[in-house]
Amino acid sequence: APLPLLSSSSSLLDDAEDPSLRPFAPGQRVCDVGTGGGFPGLPLAIALPELEFLLVDSRGKKLAAVQDMADQLGLKNVKTFHGRAESIPEARKFDWVTGRSVAAIKTFAFWIDHLLKDGKSSKGSDGEDRSVGHLIYLNRRDVEDELLELVSRDEDIADLLGCSEISDKRVLVFSQSAVHSLALASGEKLRVPRRGGGTTARSHRKSNKSRPRKSSARGEWQKRDSSAPKQRGYEGFRRFDSLQEN
């Protein structure tokens, strides 16, 4: 679905006021989050072989199938990442991140906020910031007005393909600054550590050195002292007939 929007011949991009929204440049990096069966990552990788693609999913079986398809198709520009988007290292920045209705837009923005180039990671020869990342999100047609105020592009898939009623989805494009604003407004908190930085499992471990040794639990088996007299429960017992004799 995003192909007409992202194609190098697209009038939508040619007319864009933002230079970073114009046709792809060779070597740009695209991250497809929640790729599932490889959509839209694989079709984009086929159509745009000069770009680098990272297809991300937390479900190993689906991702293995996607990697196998990429290998069978001979796609050298496709790599996969097994895990959540939040766990991708912050050092890995992308020109484009794609997603398709895997979560609410604000939540998705929180997941991928650290992945988009922010203009500081790449500069032109004159020292001006050149590269700013964008989110391309496929979503249902019903979108809140507050979100539409932040979009850079908004197109119905049916209009892009020139075929009415083919889809009820729309393509929304958000700039990095808009994604960052949505991430802050999401109220989400990081639940997984990021590789290469951030919270690590080690920081949550507690030392066992200062812990007092636990006392034996009630009913716990212990070795019997053989020197202690045995308690059989009938010491001093006398038969009833012997009591009558006295």
Short mmCIF file of C-alpha atoms in Angstrom, two decimals:
data_model
loop_
_atom_site.label_atom_id
_atom_site.label_comp_id
_atom_site.label_asym_id
_atom_site.label_seq_id
_atom_site.Cartn_x
_atom_site.Cartn_y
_atom_site.Cartn_z
CA ALA A 1 0.00 0.00 0.00
CA PRO A 2 2.77 2.57 0.72
CA LEU A 3 4.43 1.91 -2.66
CA PRO A 4 2.62 4.69 -4.57
CA LEU A 5 3.44 7.11 -1.76
CA LEU A 6 7.11 6.13 -1.57
CA SER A 7 7.84 5.55 -5.24
CA SER A 8 10.54 7.76 -6.72
CA SER A 9 8.03 8.86 -9.37
CA SER A 10 5.30 9.76 -6.91
CA SER A 11 3.85 13.25 -7.40
CA LEU A 12 2.89 13.19 -3.73
CA LEU A 13 6.56 13.23 -2.78
CA ASP A 14 7.68 15.51 -5.60
CA ASP A 15 5.27 18.18 -4.38
CA ALA A 16 6.24 17.82 -0.72
CA GLU A 17 7.45 21.00 0.95
CA ASP A 18 9.65 19.04 3.33
CA PRO A 19 12.80 17.97 1.38
CA SER A 20 13.15 14.86 3.55
CA LEU A 21 9.75 13.66 2.24
CA ARG A 22 10.91 13.66 -1.38
CA PRO A 23 11.95 10.48 -3.24
CA PHE A 24 14.20 7.98 -1.51
CA ALA A 25 17.95 8.32 -1.83
CA PRO A 26 20.18 5.26 -2.21
CA GLY A 27 21.48 3.99 1.09
CA GLN A 28 18.57 5.22 3.20
CA ARG A 29 17.45 2.85 5.93
CA VAL A 30 13.91 1.60 6.54
CA CYS A 31 12.69 -0.26 9.63
CA ASP A 32 9.43 -2.22 9.33
CA VAL A 33 8.12 -2.76 12.86
CA GLY A 34 5.63 -5.58 13.43
CA THR A 35 6.33 -6.94 9.96
CA GLY A 36 4.40 -10.19 10.61
CA GLY A 37 4.45 -12.02 7.28
CA GLY A 38 6.73 -9.39 5.75
CA PHE A 39 4.29 -6.63 4.83
CA PRO A 40 5.03 -3.95 3.84
CA GLY A 41 8.75 -4.59 4.32
CA LEU A 42 9.30 -7.28 1.68
CA PRO A 43 7.35 -5.58 -1.16
CA LEU A 44 9.19 -2.33 -0.45
CA ALA A 45 12.55 -4.12 -0.44
CA ILE A 46 11.74 -5.66 -3.84
CA ALA A 47 10.67 -2.31 -5.32
CA LEU A 48 13.51 -0.33 -3.75
CA PRO A 49 16.69 -2.47 -3.89
CA GLU A 50 18.94 0.55 -3.28
CA LEU A 51 17.57 0.94 0.27
CA GLU A 52 18.43 -1.07 3.38
CA PHE A 53 15.58 -2.75 5.28
CA LEU A 54 15.33 -4.10 8.80
CA LEU A 55 12.20 -6.20 9.41
CA VAL A 56 11.26 -6.43 13.09
CA ASP A 57 8.90 -8.81 14.88
CA SER A 58 8.72 -10.44 18.30
CA ARG A 59 7.30 -13.70 16.89
CA GLY A 60 10.17 -15.95 15.92
CA LYS A 61 8.28 -18.33 13.62
CA LYS A 62 6.91 -15.56 11.43
CA LEU A 63 10.26 -13.81 11.29
CA ALA A 64 12.01 -17.04 10.30
CA ALA A 65 9.53 -17.40 7.43
CA VAL A 66 10.17 -13.81 6.36
CA GLN A 67 13.93 -14.35 6.38
CA ASP A 68 13.48 -17.51 4.32
CA MET A 69 11.38 -15.62 1.76
CA ALA A 70 14.02 -12.88 1.55
CA ASP A 71 16.73 -15.51 1.01
CA GLN A 72 14.68 -17.30 -1.65
CA LEU A 73 14.07 -14.00 -3.44
CA GLY A 74 17.75 -13.13 -3.23
CA LEU A 75 17.11 -9.86 -1.37
CA LYS A 76 20.50 -8.68 -0.16
CA ASN A 77 19.04 -5.49 1.28
CA VAL A 78 16.90 -7.22 3.94
CA LYS A 79 17.84 -8.10 7.51
CA THR A 80 15.60 -9.25 10.35
CA PHE A 81 15.49 -8.50 14.06
CA HIS A 82 13.78 -10.87 16.50
CA GLY A 83 12.45 -8.84 19.42
CA ARG A 84 10.48 -5.76 20.30
CA ALA A 85 11.18 -2.39 18.71
CA GLU A 86 11.99 -0.89 22.10
CA SER A 87 14.95 -3.25 22.49
CA ILE A 88 16.68 -2.09 19.28
CA PRO A 89 19.82 -0.10 20.21
CA GLU A 90 19.42 3.67 20.13
CA ALA A 91 22.57 3.92 18.00
CA ARG A 92 20.66 2.44 15.05
CA LYS A 93 18.84 5.31 13.34
CA PHE A 94 16.48 5.06 10.39
CA ASP A 95 15.22 7.44 7.72
CA TRP A 96 11.85 5.71 7.66
CA VAL A 97 9.89 3.49 10.04
CA THR A 98 6.80 1.68 8.79
CA GLY A 99 3.97 0.06 10.74
CA ARG A 100 0.43 -1.12 10.15
CA SER A 101 -2.19 -0.84 12.89
CA VAL A 102 -0.32 -2.97 15.40
CA ALA A 103 -1.14 -0.55 18.22
CA ALA A 104 -2.61 2.86 18.91
CA ILE A 105 -0.61 5.53 17.10
CA LYS A 106 0.65 7.15 20.31
CA THR A 107 1.77 3.80 21.70
CA PHE A 108 3.50 2.89 18.44
CA ALA A 109 5.21 6.29 18.43
CA PHE A 110 6.60 5.55 21.89
CA TRP A 111 7.98 2.21 20.69
CA ILE A 112 9.85 3.66 17.72
CA ASP A 113 10.68 7.22 18.84
CA HIS A 114 14.36 6.37 19.45
CA LEU A 115 14.75 4.79 16.00
CA LEU A 116 14.14 7.88 13.83
CA LYS A 117 16.92 10.19 12.75
CA ASP A 118 16.52 13.50 14.51
CA GLY A 119 18.56 15.75 12.21
CA LYS A 120 21.62 15.64 14.45
CA SER A 121 22.99 12.32 13.21
CA SER A 122 23.61 13.49 9.64
CA LYS A 123 24.72 16.91 8.36
CA GLY A 124 25.43 18.34 4.96
CA SER A 125 28.69 19.86 3.81
CA ASP A 126 27.48 23.28 4.91
CA GLY A 127 26.88 22.02 8.44
CA GLU A 128 23.09 22.19 8.23
CA ASP A 129 20.97 19.34 9.48
CA ARG A 130 19.77 17.29 6.52
CA SER A 131 18.37 13.98 7.63
CA VAL A 132 15.16 13.74 9.64
CA GLY A 133 13.32 10.45 10.00
CA HIS A 134 9.62 9.85 9.35
CA LEU A 135 7.02 7.35 10.42
CA ILE A 136 4.72 5.83 7.77
CA TYR A 137 1.72 4.29 9.48
CA LEU A 138 -1.12 2.35 7.85
CA ASN A 139 -4.23 2.93 9.89
CA ARG A 140 -8.00 2.75 9.61
CA ARG A 141 -9.78 5.76 8.19
CA ASP A 142 -11.16 6.92 11.55
CA VAL A 143 -8.35 8.99 13.10
CA GLU A 144 -8.59 11.54 15.90
CA ASP A 145 -8.39 15.20 14.89
CA GLU A 146 -5.52 15.85 17.30
CA LEU A 147 -3.44 13.27 15.43
CA LEU A 148 -4.33 14.66 12.01
CA GLU A 149 -2.96 18.03 13.10
CA LEU A 150 0.49 16.45 13.35
CA VAL A 151 0.60 14.48 10.08
CA SER A 152 2.84 15.52 7.19
CA ARG A 153 0.90 13.45 4.65
CA ASP A 154 -2.53 11.80 4.82
CA GLU A 155 -3.84 9.71 1.93
CA ASP A 156 -6.47 7.00 1.54
CA ILE A 157 -5.00 3.80 0.10
CA ALA A 158 -7.95 3.54 -2.28
CA ASP A 159 -7.11 6.96 -3.71
CA LEU A 160 -3.41 6.12 -4.00
CA LEU A 161 -4.15 2.97 -5.96
CA GLY A 162 -6.95 4.54 -7.98
CA CYS A 163 -9.34 1.79 -6.98
CA SER A 164 -12.30 2.65 -4.78
CA GLU A 165 -13.30 0.35 -1.93
CA ILE A 166 -10.10 -1.70 -2.22
CA SER A 167 -9.15 -0.84 1.35
CA ASP A 168 -10.51 1.02 4.36
CA LYS A 169 -7.01 2.02 5.47
CA ARG A 170 -5.14 5.28 5.06
CA VAL A 171 -1.44 6.13 4.98
CA LEU A 172 -0.29 8.64 7.60
CA VAL A 173 3.19 10.17 7.58
CA PHE A 174 4.60 11.77 10.74
CA SER A 175 7.88 13.66 11.08
CA GLN A 176 10.35 12.78 13.81
CA SER A 177 9.32 15.78 15.90
CA ALA A 178 5.65 14.79 15.64
CA VAL A 179 6.49 11.20 16.62
CA HIS A 180 8.41 12.49 19.63
CA SER A 181 5.44 14.62 20.72
CA LEU A 182 3.10 11.63 20.38
CA ALA A 183 5.51 9.44 22.35
CA LEU A 184 5.59 11.95 25.22
CA ALA A 185 1.80 12.15 25.23
CA SER A 186 1.37 8.36 25.23
CA GLY A 187 2.05 7.91 28.94
CA GLU A 188 3.89 4.67 28.14
CA LYS A 189 6.95 3.43 30.04
CA LEU A 190 9.84 1.35 28.78
CA ARG A 191 9.17 -2.29 29.67
CA VAL A 192 12.15 -3.97 28.03
CA PRO A 193 15.87 -3.06 28.15
CA ARG A 194 17.44 -1.60 25.04
CA ARG A 195 20.44 -3.43 23.70
CA GLY A 196 23.63 -1.46 23.94
CA GLY A 197 22.26 1.00 26.48
CA GLY A 198 19.51 1.83 28.92
CA THR A 199 18.31 -0.35 31.71
CA THR A 200 19.95 -3.73 32.03
CA ALA A 201 18.89 -6.79 33.93
CA ARG A 202 22.02 -6.54 36.05
CA SER A 203 20.92 -3.24 37.61
CA HIS A 204 17.85 -4.94 39.04
CA ARG A 205 19.67 -7.80 40.74
CA LYS A 206 19.94 -7.78 44.50
CA SER A 207 23.00 -9.01 46.31
CA ASN A 208 22.63 -12.19 48.31
CA LYS A 209 25.57 -11.39 50.60
CA SER A 210 23.64 -9.26 53.08
CA ARG A 211 20.64 -11.53 53.28
CA PRO A 212 20.28 -13.38 56.61
CA ARG A 213 20.04 -17.14 56.36
CA LYS A 214 16.50 -18.33 56.51
CA SER A 215 15.49 -20.36 59.55
CA SER A 216 14.25 -23.87 59.04
CA ALA A 217 10.69 -24.03 57.87
CA ARG A 218 8.09 -25.57 60.12
CA GLY A 219 7.81 -29.26 59.44
CA GLU A 220 11.18 -29.41 57.71
CA TRP A 221 13.00 -32.76 58.02
CA GLN A 222 16.06 -32.75 60.27
CA LYS A 223 18.49 -35.50 61.30
CA ARG A 224 17.45 -37.17 64.57
CA ASP A 225 19.79 -37.15 67.58
CA SER A 226 20.45 -40.86 68.27
CA SER A 227 21.48 -40.17 71.89
CA ALA A 228 18.08 -38.79 72.81
CA PRO A 229 15.59 -41.26 74.36
CA LYS A 230 13.00 -42.51 71.94
CA GLN A 231 9.48 -41.26 72.39
CA ARG A 232 7.08 -44.06 71.62
CA GLY A 233 4.02 -42.50 73.21
CA TYR A 234 3.19 -45.30 75.67
CA GLU A 235 5.77 -44.92 78.51
CA GLY A 236 4.19 -45.82 81.87
CA PHE A 237 1.39 -47.73 80.24
CA ARG A 238 -0.13 -50.54 82.39
CA ARG A 239 -2.60 -53.14 81.29
CA PHE A 240 -6.10 -52.88 82.76
CA ASP A 241 -6.03 -56.40 84.29
CA SER A 242 -2.79 -55.59 86.15
CA LEU A 243 -4.49 -52.62 87.78
CA GLN A 244 -7.24 -54.89 89.11
CA GLU A 245 -4.68 -57.21 90.73
CA ASN A 246 -3.43 -54.37 92.87
#
